mmCIF file of N, CA, C and O in Angstrom:
data_model
loop_
_atom_site.group_PDB
_atom_site.id
_atom_site.type_symbol
_atom_site.label_atom_id
_atom_site.label_comp_id
_atom_site.label_asym_id
_atom_site.label_seq_id
_atom_site.Cartn_x
_atom_site.Cartn_y
_atom_site.Cartn_z
ATOM 1 N N UNK K 1 107.440 91.520 94.415
ATOM 2 C CA UNK K 1 108.140 91.321 95.628
ATOM 3 C C UNK K 1 109.604 90.785 95.156
ATOM 4 O O UNK K 1 109.598 90.048 94.144
ATOM 5 N N UNK K 2 110.526 91.118 95.927
ATOM 6 C CA UNK K 2 111.942 90.587 95.672
ATOM 7 C C UNK K 2 112.499 90.014 96.854
ATOM 8 O O UNK K 2 112.405 90.405 97.976
ATOM 9 N N UNK K 3 113.151 88.799 96.558
ATOM 10 C CA UNK K 3 113.903 88.086 97.658
ATOM 11 C C UNK K 3 115.323 88.178 97.239
ATOM 12 O O UNK K 3 115.760 87.864 96.133
ATOM 13 N N UNK K 4 116.133 88.849 98.113
ATOM 14 C CA UNK K 4 117.517 89.005 97.884
ATOM 15 C C UNK K 4 118.300 87.854 98.819
ATOM 16 O O UNK K 4 117.840 87.634 100.009
ATOM 17 N N UNK K 5 119.295 87.342 98.253
ATOM 18 C CA UNK K 5 120.050 86.232 98.866
ATOM 19 C C UNK K 5 121.245 85.826 98.099
ATOM 20 O O UNK K 5 121.636 86.374 97.209
ATOM 21 N N UNK K 6 121.711 84.667 98.520
ATOM 22 C CA UNK K 6 122.963 84.144 97.866
ATOM 23 C C UNK K 6 122.799 82.605 97.975
ATOM 24 O O UNK K 6 121.990 82.028 98.661
ATOM 25 N N UNK K 7 123.650 81.863 97.197
ATOM 26 C CA UNK K 7 123.655 80.487 97.173
ATOM 27 C C UNK K 7 123.997 79.895 98.567
ATOM 28 O O UNK K 7 123.419 78.942 99.023
ATOM 29 N N UNK K 8 124.941 80.518 99.218
ATOM 30 C CA UNK K 8 125.367 80.091 100.559
ATOM 31 C C UNK K 8 124.363 80.626 101.589
ATOM 32 O O UNK K 8 123.816 81.677 101.447
ATOM 33 N N UNK K 9 124.081 79.764 102.537
ATOM 34 C CA UNK K 9 123.224 80.171 103.661
ATOM 35 C C UNK K 9 123.878 81.172 104.578
ATOM 36 O O UNK K 9 125.053 81.031 104.860
ATOM 37 N N UNK K 10 123.234 82.188 104.943
ATOM 38 C CA UNK K 10 123.682 83.236 105.837
ATOM 39 C C UNK K 10 124.259 82.640 107.138
ATOM 40 O O UNK K 10 123.661 81.677 107.665
ATOM 41 N N UNK K 11 125.456 82.972 107.558
ATOM 42 C CA UNK K 11 126.012 82.347 108.744
ATOM 43 C C UNK K 11 125.146 82.501 109.912
ATOM 44 O O UNK K 11 125.138 81.564 110.839
ATOM 45 N N UNK K 12 124.397 83.617 110.119
ATOM 46 C CA UNK K 12 123.609 83.760 111.252
ATOM 47 C C UNK K 12 122.203 82.977 111.196
ATOM 48 O O UNK K 12 121.477 82.975 111.980
ATOM 49 N N UNK K 13 122.049 82.528 109.887
ATOM 50 C CA UNK K 13 120.770 81.925 109.553
ATOM 51 C C UNK K 13 120.793 80.379 109.225
ATOM 52 O O UNK K 13 120.239 79.967 108.203
ATOM 53 N N UNK K 14 121.686 79.622 109.947
ATOM 54 C CA UNK K 14 121.974 78.292 109.547
ATOM 55 C C UNK K 14 120.773 77.420 109.522
ATOM 56 O O UNK K 14 120.724 76.458 108.690
ATOM 57 N N UNK K 15 119.795 77.690 110.228
ATOM 58 C CA UNK K 15 118.501 76.849 110.284
ATOM 59 C C UNK K 15 117.449 77.302 109.219
ATOM 60 O O UNK K 15 116.499 76.692 109.118
ATOM 61 N N UNK K 16 117.793 78.357 108.460
ATOM 62 C CA UNK K 16 116.901 78.865 107.425
ATOM 63 C C UNK K 16 117.211 78.239 106.047
ATOM 64 O O UNK K 16 118.299 78.008 105.598
ATOM 65 N N UNK K 17 116.099 77.956 105.258
ATOM 66 C CA UNK K 17 116.367 77.500 103.907
ATOM 67 C C UNK K 17 117.104 78.511 103.046
ATOM 68 O O UNK K 17 117.034 79.675 103.391
ATOM 69 N N UNK K 18 117.822 78.068 102.118
ATOM 70 C CA UNK K 18 118.459 79.000 101.111
ATOM 71 C C UNK K 18 117.575 80.062 100.556
ATOM 72 O O UNK K 18 116.309 79.775 100.433
ATOM 73 N N UNK K 19 118.035 81.239 100.256
ATOM 74 C CA UNK K 19 117.190 82.303 99.729
ATOM 75 C C UNK K 19 116.395 81.964 98.540
ATOM 76 O O UNK K 19 115.189 82.246 98.374
ATOM 77 N N UNK K 20 117.084 81.261 97.532
ATOM 78 C CA UNK K 20 116.368 80.925 96.328
ATOM 79 C C UNK K 20 115.274 79.904 96.547
ATOM 80 O O UNK K 20 114.128 80.072 95.942
ATOM 81 N N UNK K 21 115.472 78.988 97.449
ATOM 82 C CA UNK K 21 114.355 78.093 97.928
ATOM 83 C C UNK K 21 113.207 78.855 98.503
ATOM 84 O O UNK K 21 112.012 78.595 98.375
ATOM 85 N N UNK K 22 113.578 79.879 99.373
ATOM 86 C CA UNK K 22 112.502 80.707 100.001
ATOM 87 C C UNK K 22 111.745 81.489 98.968
ATOM 88 O O UNK K 22 110.511 81.544 99.052
ATOM 89 N N UNK K 23 112.356 82.093 97.952
ATOM 90 C CA UNK K 23 111.672 82.689 96.797
ATOM 91 C C UNK K 23 110.690 81.788 96.129
ATOM 92 O O UNK K 23 109.516 82.109 95.791
ATOM 93 N N UNK K 24 111.166 80.526 95.802
ATOM 94 C CA UNK K 24 110.362 79.569 95.131
ATOM 95 C C UNK K 24 109.150 79.170 95.903
ATOM 96 O O UNK K 24 107.919 79.121 95.430
ATOM 97 N N UNK K 25 109.299 78.943 97.223
ATOM 98 C CA UNK K 25 108.342 78.568 98.139
ATOM 99 C C UNK K 25 107.281 79.687 98.317
ATOM 100 O O UNK K 25 105.980 79.472 98.225
ATOM 101 N N UNK K 26 107.749 80.903 98.440
ATOM 102 C CA UNK K 26 106.956 82.045 98.574
ATOM 103 C C UNK K 26 106.161 82.295 97.344
ATOM 104 O O UNK K 26 104.892 82.523 97.351
ATOM 105 N N UNK K 27 106.706 82.276 96.216
ATOM 106 C CA UNK K 27 105.964 82.401 94.928
ATOM 107 C C UNK K 27 104.844 81.333 94.794
ATOM 108 O O UNK K 27 103.707 81.708 94.431
ATOM 109 N N UNK K 28 105.164 80.090 95.115
ATOM 110 C CA UNK K 28 104.047 79.060 95.018
ATOM 111 C C UNK K 28 103.063 79.315 95.989
ATOM 112 O O UNK K 28 101.763 79.209 95.651
ATOM 113 N N UNK K 29 103.301 79.609 97.191
ATOM 114 C CA UNK K 29 102.221 79.867 98.203
ATOM 115 C C UNK K 29 101.386 81.209 97.843
ATOM 116 O O UNK K 29 100.117 81.143 97.955
ATOM 117 N N UNK K 30 102.032 82.182 97.364
ATOM 118 C CA UNK K 30 101.271 83.408 97.005
ATOM 119 C C UNK K 30 100.392 83.202 95.744
ATOM 120 O O UNK K 30 99.342 83.710 95.592
ATOM 121 N N UNK K 31 100.932 82.470 94.726
ATOM 122 C CA UNK K 31 100.221 82.211 93.543
ATOM 123 C C UNK K 31 98.938 81.385 93.878
ATOM 124 O O UNK K 31 98.020 81.639 93.237
ATOM 125 N N UNK K 32 99.035 80.398 94.739
ATOM 126 C CA UNK K 32 97.857 79.676 95.145
ATOM 127 C C UNK K 32 96.782 80.542 95.732
ATOM 128 O O UNK K 32 95.549 80.386 95.381
ATOM 129 N N UNK K 33 97.164 81.448 96.435
ATOM 130 C CA UNK K 33 96.176 82.331 97.174
ATOM 131 C C UNK K 33 95.649 83.558 96.304
ATOM 132 O O UNK K 33 94.602 83.927 96.290
ATOM 133 N N UNK K 34 96.651 84.140 95.600
ATOM 134 C CA UNK K 34 96.412 85.412 94.954
ATOM 135 C C UNK K 34 96.509 85.392 93.442
ATOM 136 O O UNK K 34 96.233 86.362 92.685
ATOM 137 N N UNK K 35 96.778 84.189 92.882
ATOM 138 C CA UNK K 35 96.878 84.085 91.385
ATOM 139 C C UNK K 35 98.122 84.812 90.902
ATOM 140 O O UNK K 35 99.140 84.997 91.555
ATOM 141 N N UNK K 36 98.049 85.324 89.621
ATOM 142 C CA UNK K 36 99.093 85.948 88.951
ATOM 143 C C UNK K 36 99.212 87.479 89.375
ATOM 144 O O UNK K 36 100.085 88.078 88.881
ATOM 145 N N UNK K 37 98.436 87.865 90.292
ATOM 146 C CA UNK K 37 98.573 89.235 90.766
ATOM 147 C C UNK K 37 99.813 89.656 91.498
ATOM 148 O O UNK K 37 100.334 90.741 91.470
ATOM 149 N N UNK K 38 100.436 88.573 92.110
ATOM 150 C CA UNK K 38 101.746 88.707 92.804
ATOM 151 C C UNK K 38 102.846 88.011 92.079
ATOM 152 O O UNK K 38 102.724 86.804 91.816
ATOM 153 N N UNK K 39 103.975 88.661 91.955
ATOM 154 C CA UNK K 39 105.137 88.086 91.449
ATOM 155 C C UNK K 39 106.236 88.109 92.457
ATOM 156 O O UNK K 39 106.381 89.095 93.172
ATOM 157 N N UNK K 40 107.051 87.143 92.431
ATOM 158 C CA UNK K 40 108.278 87.061 93.351
ATOM 159 C C UNK K 40 109.460 86.893 92.466
ATOM 160 O O UNK K 40 109.456 85.953 91.739
ATOM 161 N N UNK K 41 110.474 87.725 92.606
ATOM 162 C CA UNK K 41 111.628 87.478 91.825
ATOM 163 C C UNK K 41 112.820 87.284 92.896
ATOM 164 O O UNK K 41 112.733 87.819 93.891
ATOM 165 N N UNK K 42 113.850 86.533 92.419
ATOM 166 C CA UNK K 42 115.006 86.272 93.259
ATOM 167 C C UNK K 42 116.197 87.010 92.665
ATOM 168 O O UNK K 42 116.407 87.128 91.468
ATOM 169 N N UNK K 43 116.940 87.734 93.524
ATOM 170 C CA UNK K 43 118.057 88.485 93.119
ATOM 171 C C UNK K 43 119.337 87.997 93.962
ATOM 172 O O UNK K 43 119.238 88.042 95.210
ATOM 173 N N UNK K 44 120.344 87.513 93.327
ATOM 174 C CA UNK K 44 121.569 87.172 94.034
ATOM 175 C C UNK K 44 122.337 88.323 94.404
ATOM 176 O O UNK K 44 122.392 89.310 93.594
ATOM 177 N N UNK K 45 122.593 88.560 95.684
ATOM 178 C CA UNK K 45 123.385 89.676 96.146
ATOM 179 C C UNK K 45 124.581 90.048 95.506
ATOM 180 O O UNK K 45 124.996 91.224 95.483
ATOM 181 N N UNK K 46 125.182 89.120 94.764
ATOM 182 C CA UNK K 46 126.430 89.344 94.097
ATOM 183 C C UNK K 46 126.103 89.769 92.586
ATOM 184 O O UNK K 46 127.097 90.121 91.783
ATOM 185 N N UNK K 47 124.768 89.801 92.198
ATOM 186 C CA UNK K 47 124.472 90.108 90.816
ATOM 187 C C UNK K 47 123.175 90.995 90.684
ATOM 188 O O UNK K 47 122.182 90.604 90.219
ATOM 189 N N UNK K 48 123.212 92.154 91.356
ATOM 190 C CA UNK K 48 122.075 93.080 91.335
ATOM 191 C C UNK K 48 121.745 93.448 89.984
ATOM 192 O O UNK K 48 122.630 93.678 89.129
ATOM 193 N N UNK K 49 120.476 93.614 89.680
ATOM 194 C CA UNK K 49 119.965 93.924 88.345
ATOM 195 C C UNK K 49 119.600 95.444 88.170
ATOM 196 O O UNK K 49 119.542 95.903 87.059
ATOM 197 N N UNK K 50 119.137 96.064 89.248
ATOM 198 C CA UNK K 50 118.707 97.507 89.115
ATOM 199 C C UNK K 50 119.368 98.335 90.277
ATOM 200 O O UNK K 50 120.096 97.753 91.158
ATOM 201 N N UNK K 51 119.136 99.570 90.278
ATOM 202 C CA UNK K 51 119.759 100.431 91.266
ATOM 203 C C UNK K 51 119.213 100.082 92.641
ATOM 204 O O UNK K 51 120.015 100.099 93.644
ATOM 205 N N UNK K 52 117.877 99.873 92.780
ATOM 206 C CA UNK K 52 117.299 99.533 94.048
ATOM 207 C C UNK K 52 117.842 98.102 94.535
ATOM 208 O O UNK K 52 118.142 97.821 95.706
ATOM 209 N N UNK K 53 118.005 97.160 93.599
ATOM 210 C CA UNK K 53 118.688 95.870 93.980
ATOM 211 C C UNK K 53 120.044 96.114 94.539
ATOM 212 O O UNK K 53 120.424 95.636 95.536
ATOM 213 N N UNK K 54 120.759 96.967 93.912
ATOM 214 C CA UNK K 54 122.242 97.251 94.362
ATOM 215 C C UNK K 54 122.170 97.880 95.771
ATOM 216 O O UNK K 54 123.008 97.507 96.634
ATOM 217 N N UNK K 55 121.233 98.784 96.128
ATOM 218 C CA UNK K 55 121.093 99.337 97.413
ATOM 219 C C UNK K 55 120.892 98.344 98.375
ATOM 220 O O UNK K 55 121.505 98.279 99.462
ATOM 221 N N UNK K 56 119.851 97.377 98.242
ATOM 222 C CA UNK K 56 119.649 96.354 99.202
ATOM 223 C C UNK K 56 120.722 95.321 99.334
ATOM 224 O O UNK K 56 121.102 94.811 100.296
ATOM 225 N N UNK K 57 121.293 94.883 98.178
ATOM 226 C CA UNK K 57 122.465 94.054 98.098
ATOM 227 C C UNK K 57 123.669 94.650 98.901
ATOM 228 O O UNK K 57 124.253 93.891 99.763
ATOM 229 N N UNK K 58 123.989 95.912 98.779
ATOM 230 C CA UNK K 58 124.990 96.496 99.521
ATOM 231 C C UNK K 58 124.698 96.535 100.970
ATOM 232 O O UNK K 58 125.694 96.365 101.785
ATOM 233 N N UNK K 59 123.492 96.765 101.364
ATOM 234 C CA UNK K 59 123.164 96.760 102.832
ATOM 235 C C UNK K 59 123.264 95.365 103.343
ATOM 236 O O UNK K 59 123.704 95.179 104.578
ATOM 237 N N UNK K 60 122.918 94.344 102.544
ATOM 238 C CA UNK K 60 123.143 92.976 103.094
ATOM 239 C C UNK K 60 124.616 92.651 103.292
ATOM 240 O O UNK K 60 125.011 92.150 104.371
ATOM 241 N N UNK K 61 125.455 93.030 102.217
ATOM 242 C CA UNK K 61 126.829 92.857 102.420
ATOM 243 C C UNK K 61 127.422 93.584 103.570
ATOM 244 O O UNK K 61 128.489 93.169 104.113
ATOM 245 N N UNK K 62 126.845 94.772 103.920
ATOM 246 C CA UNK K 62 127.342 95.548 105.099
ATOM 247 C C UNK K 62 126.744 95.098 106.390
ATOM 248 O O UNK K 62 126.901 95.739 107.317
ATOM 249 N N UNK K 63 126.029 93.981 106.279
ATOM 250 C CA UNK K 63 125.479 93.328 107.461
ATOM 251 C C UNK K 63 124.394 94.261 108.182
ATOM 252 O O UNK K 63 124.136 94.065 109.365
ATOM 253 N N UNK K 64 123.758 95.023 107.330
ATOM 254 C CA UNK K 64 122.561 95.865 107.887
ATOM 255 C C UNK K 64 121.376 94.878 107.906
ATOM 256 O O UNK K 64 120.439 95.164 108.682
ATOM 257 N N UNK K 65 121.307 93.969 106.904
ATOM 258 C CA UNK K 65 120.206 93.018 106.916
ATOM 259 C C UNK K 65 120.766 91.580 106.759
ATOM 260 O O UNK K 65 121.812 91.428 106.227
ATOM 261 N N UNK K 66 119.970 90.656 107.151
ATOM 262 C CA UNK K 66 120.245 89.259 106.936
ATOM 263 C C UNK K 66 119.541 88.819 105.621
ATOM 264 O O UNK K 66 118.531 89.484 105.226
ATOM 265 N N UNK K 67 119.989 87.769 105.046
ATOM 266 C CA UNK K 67 119.247 87.282 103.895
ATOM 267 C C UNK K 67 118.806 85.867 104.222
ATOM 268 O O UNK K 67 119.378 85.223 105.110
ATOM 269 N N UNK K 68 117.774 85.350 103.570
ATOM 270 C CA UNK K 68 116.923 86.040 102.562
ATOM 271 C C UNK K 68 116.268 87.239 103.137
ATOM 272 O O UNK K 68 115.818 87.370 104.185
ATOM 273 N N UNK K 69 116.329 88.372 102.324
ATOM 274 C CA UNK K 69 115.599 89.627 102.563
ATOM 275 C C UNK K 69 114.438 89.704 101.593
ATOM 276 O O UNK K 69 114.624 89.720 100.424
ATOM 277 N N UNK K 70 113.190 89.913 102.132
ATOM 278 C CA UNK K 70 112.084 90.019 101.332
ATOM 279 C C UNK K 70 111.659 91.544 101.310
ATOM 280 O O UNK K 70 111.366 92.110 102.332
ATOM 281 N N UNK K 71 111.431 92.018 100.154
ATOM 282 C CA UNK K 71 111.134 93.498 99.917
ATOM 283 C C UNK K 71 110.015 93.615 98.945
ATOM 284 O O UNK K 71 109.998 93.045 97.899
ATOM 285 N N UNK K 72 109.067 94.508 99.301
ATOM 286 C CA UNK K 72 107.896 94.823 98.414
ATOM 287 C C UNK K 72 108.039 96.374 98.165
ATOM 288 O O UNK K 72 107.837 97.070 99.104
ATOM 289 N N UNK K 73 108.336 96.727 96.982
ATOM 290 C CA UNK K 73 108.614 98.122 96.719
ATOM 291 C C UNK K 73 109.834 98.591 97.575
ATOM 292 O O UNK K 73 110.903 98.122 97.292
ATOM 293 N N UNK K 74 109.571 99.396 98.577
ATOM 294 C CA UNK K 74 110.676 99.789 99.557
ATOM 295 C C UNK K 74 110.372 99.283 100.924
ATOM 296 O O UNK K 74 111.090 99.675 101.883
ATOM 297 N N UNK K 75 109.366 98.510 101.067
ATOM 298 C CA UNK K 75 108.977 97.925 102.340
ATOM 299 C C UNK K 75 109.617 96.554 102.667
ATOM 300 O O UNK K 75 109.475 95.686 101.816
ATOM 301 N N UNK K 76 110.273 96.491 103.716
ATOM 302 C CA UNK K 76 110.919 95.220 104.089
ATOM 303 C C UNK K 76 109.848 94.420 104.785
ATOM 304 O O UNK K 76 109.326 94.785 105.876
ATOM 305 N N UNK K 77 109.620 93.260 104.258
ATOM 306 C CA UNK K 77 108.587 92.431 104.828
ATOM 307 C C UNK K 77 109.178 91.239 105.638
ATOM 308 O O UNK K 77 108.490 90.540 106.410
ATOM 309 N N UNK K 78 110.474 90.995 105.590
ATOM 310 C CA UNK K 78 111.110 89.945 106.414
ATOM 311 C C UNK K 78 112.562 89.850 106.047
ATOM 312 O O UNK K 78 112.922 90.074 104.947
ATOM 313 N N UNK K 79 113.313 89.201 106.983
ATOM 314 C CA UNK K 79 114.715 89.019 106.796
ATOM 315 C C UNK K 79 115.116 87.807 107.580
ATOM 316 O O UNK K 79 114.478 87.533 108.605
ATOM 317 N N UNK K 80 116.079 86.976 107.007
ATOM 318 C CA UNK K 80 116.310 85.741 107.716
ATOM 319 C C UNK K 80 115.335 84.743 107.466
ATOM 320 O O UNK K 80 115.245 84.183 106.369
ATOM 321 N N UNK K 81 114.436 84.467 108.440
ATOM 322 C CA UNK K 81 113.338 83.547 108.290
ATOM 323 C C UNK K 81 112.120 84.259 107.904
ATOM 324 O O UNK K 81 111.606 85.167 108.489
ATOM 325 N N UNK K 82 111.535 83.905 106.739
ATOM 326 C CA UNK K 82 110.451 84.648 106.024
ATOM 327 C C UNK K 82 109.202 83.953 106.542
ATOM 328 O O UNK K 82 109.063 82.730 106.255
ATOM 329 N N UNK K 83 108.242 84.655 107.084
ATOM 330 C CA UNK K 83 106.938 84.138 107.481
ATOM 331 C C UNK K 83 105.795 84.509 106.614
ATOM 332 O O UNK K 83 105.849 85.733 106.086
ATOM 333 N N UNK K 84 104.935 83.651 106.162
ATOM 334 C CA UNK K 84 103.940 83.995 105.144
ATOM 335 C C UNK K 84 102.894 84.916 105.776
ATOM 336 O O UNK K 84 102.428 85.846 105.005
ATOM 337 N N UNK K 85 102.498 84.936 106.925
ATOM 338 C CA UNK K 85 101.512 85.794 107.569
ATOM 339 C C UNK K 85 101.734 87.269 107.291
ATOM 340 O O UNK K 85 100.772 87.963 106.758
ATOM 341 N N UNK K 86 102.863 87.821 107.615
ATOM 342 C CA UNK K 86 103.047 89.229 107.415
ATOM 343 C C UNK K 86 103.014 89.596 105.950
ATOM 344 O O UNK K 86 102.603 90.743 105.636
ATOM 345 N N UNK K 87 103.430 88.693 105.132
ATOM 346 C CA UNK K 87 103.391 89.013 103.668
ATOM 347 C C UNK K 87 101.952 89.042 103.186
ATOM 348 O O UNK K 87 101.615 89.997 102.523
ATOM 349 N N UNK K 88 101.041 88.114 103.621
ATOM 350 C CA UNK K 88 99.678 88.168 103.308
ATOM 351 C C UNK K 88 98.989 89.458 103.827
ATOM 352 O O UNK K 88 98.117 90.008 103.174
ATOM 353 N N UNK K 89 99.347 89.809 105.050
ATOM 354 C CA UNK K 89 98.775 90.940 105.670
ATOM 355 C C UNK K 89 99.140 92.225 104.776
ATOM 356 O O UNK K 89 98.326 93.147 104.580
ATOM 357 N N UNK K 90 100.394 92.351 104.380
ATOM 358 C CA UNK K 90 100.815 93.397 103.622
ATOM 359 C C UNK K 90 100.004 93.507 102.275
ATOM 360 O O UNK K 90 99.492 94.553 101.852
ATOM 361 N N UNK K 91 99.906 92.279 101.557
ATOM 362 C CA UNK K 91 99.121 92.285 100.333
ATOM 363 C C UNK K 91 97.699 92.660 100.530
ATOM 364 O O UNK K 91 97.220 93.477 99.792
ATOM 365 N N UNK K 92 97.061 92.180 101.617
ATOM 366 C CA UNK K 92 95.619 92.582 101.767
ATOM 367 C C UNK K 92 95.460 94.047 102.202
ATOM 368 O O UNK K 92 94.497 94.595 101.790
ATOM 369 N N UNK K 93 96.433 94.718 102.799
ATOM 370 C CA UNK K 93 96.368 96.076 103.039
ATOM 371 C C UNK K 93 96.554 96.911 101.763
ATOM 372 O O UNK K 93 96.051 97.977 101.673
ATOM 373 N N UNK K 94 97.168 96.347 100.760
ATOM 374 C CA UNK K 94 97.505 97.141 99.440
ATOM 375 C C UNK K 94 96.229 96.969 98.569
ATOM 376 O O UNK K 94 96.174 97.823 97.741
ATOM 377 N N UNK K 95 95.426 95.970 98.737
ATOM 378 C CA UNK K 95 94.277 95.857 97.884
ATOM 379 C C UNK K 95 93.140 96.800 98.249
ATOM 380 O O UNK K 95 92.953 97.340 99.169
#
């Protein structure tokens, strides 16, 4: 899973924790429940690492998505405020 975001909080998401903190929280919560089967990586929208990263980062910059944006493969699991329940449901459907 990948969390896309930036150091600055999204203007529309002033009450939401920063994206990097969201990635850290999500990784801790998922590791407790699923162990090492799930990994969460953080990608700064200004420093994409792969072609897929660049695609999502460009869409965030074009205001198509809010950040933090949580993506698993090509499935968007949340944007802005990330909730744990939909993420867990997605994981359980994949198993």
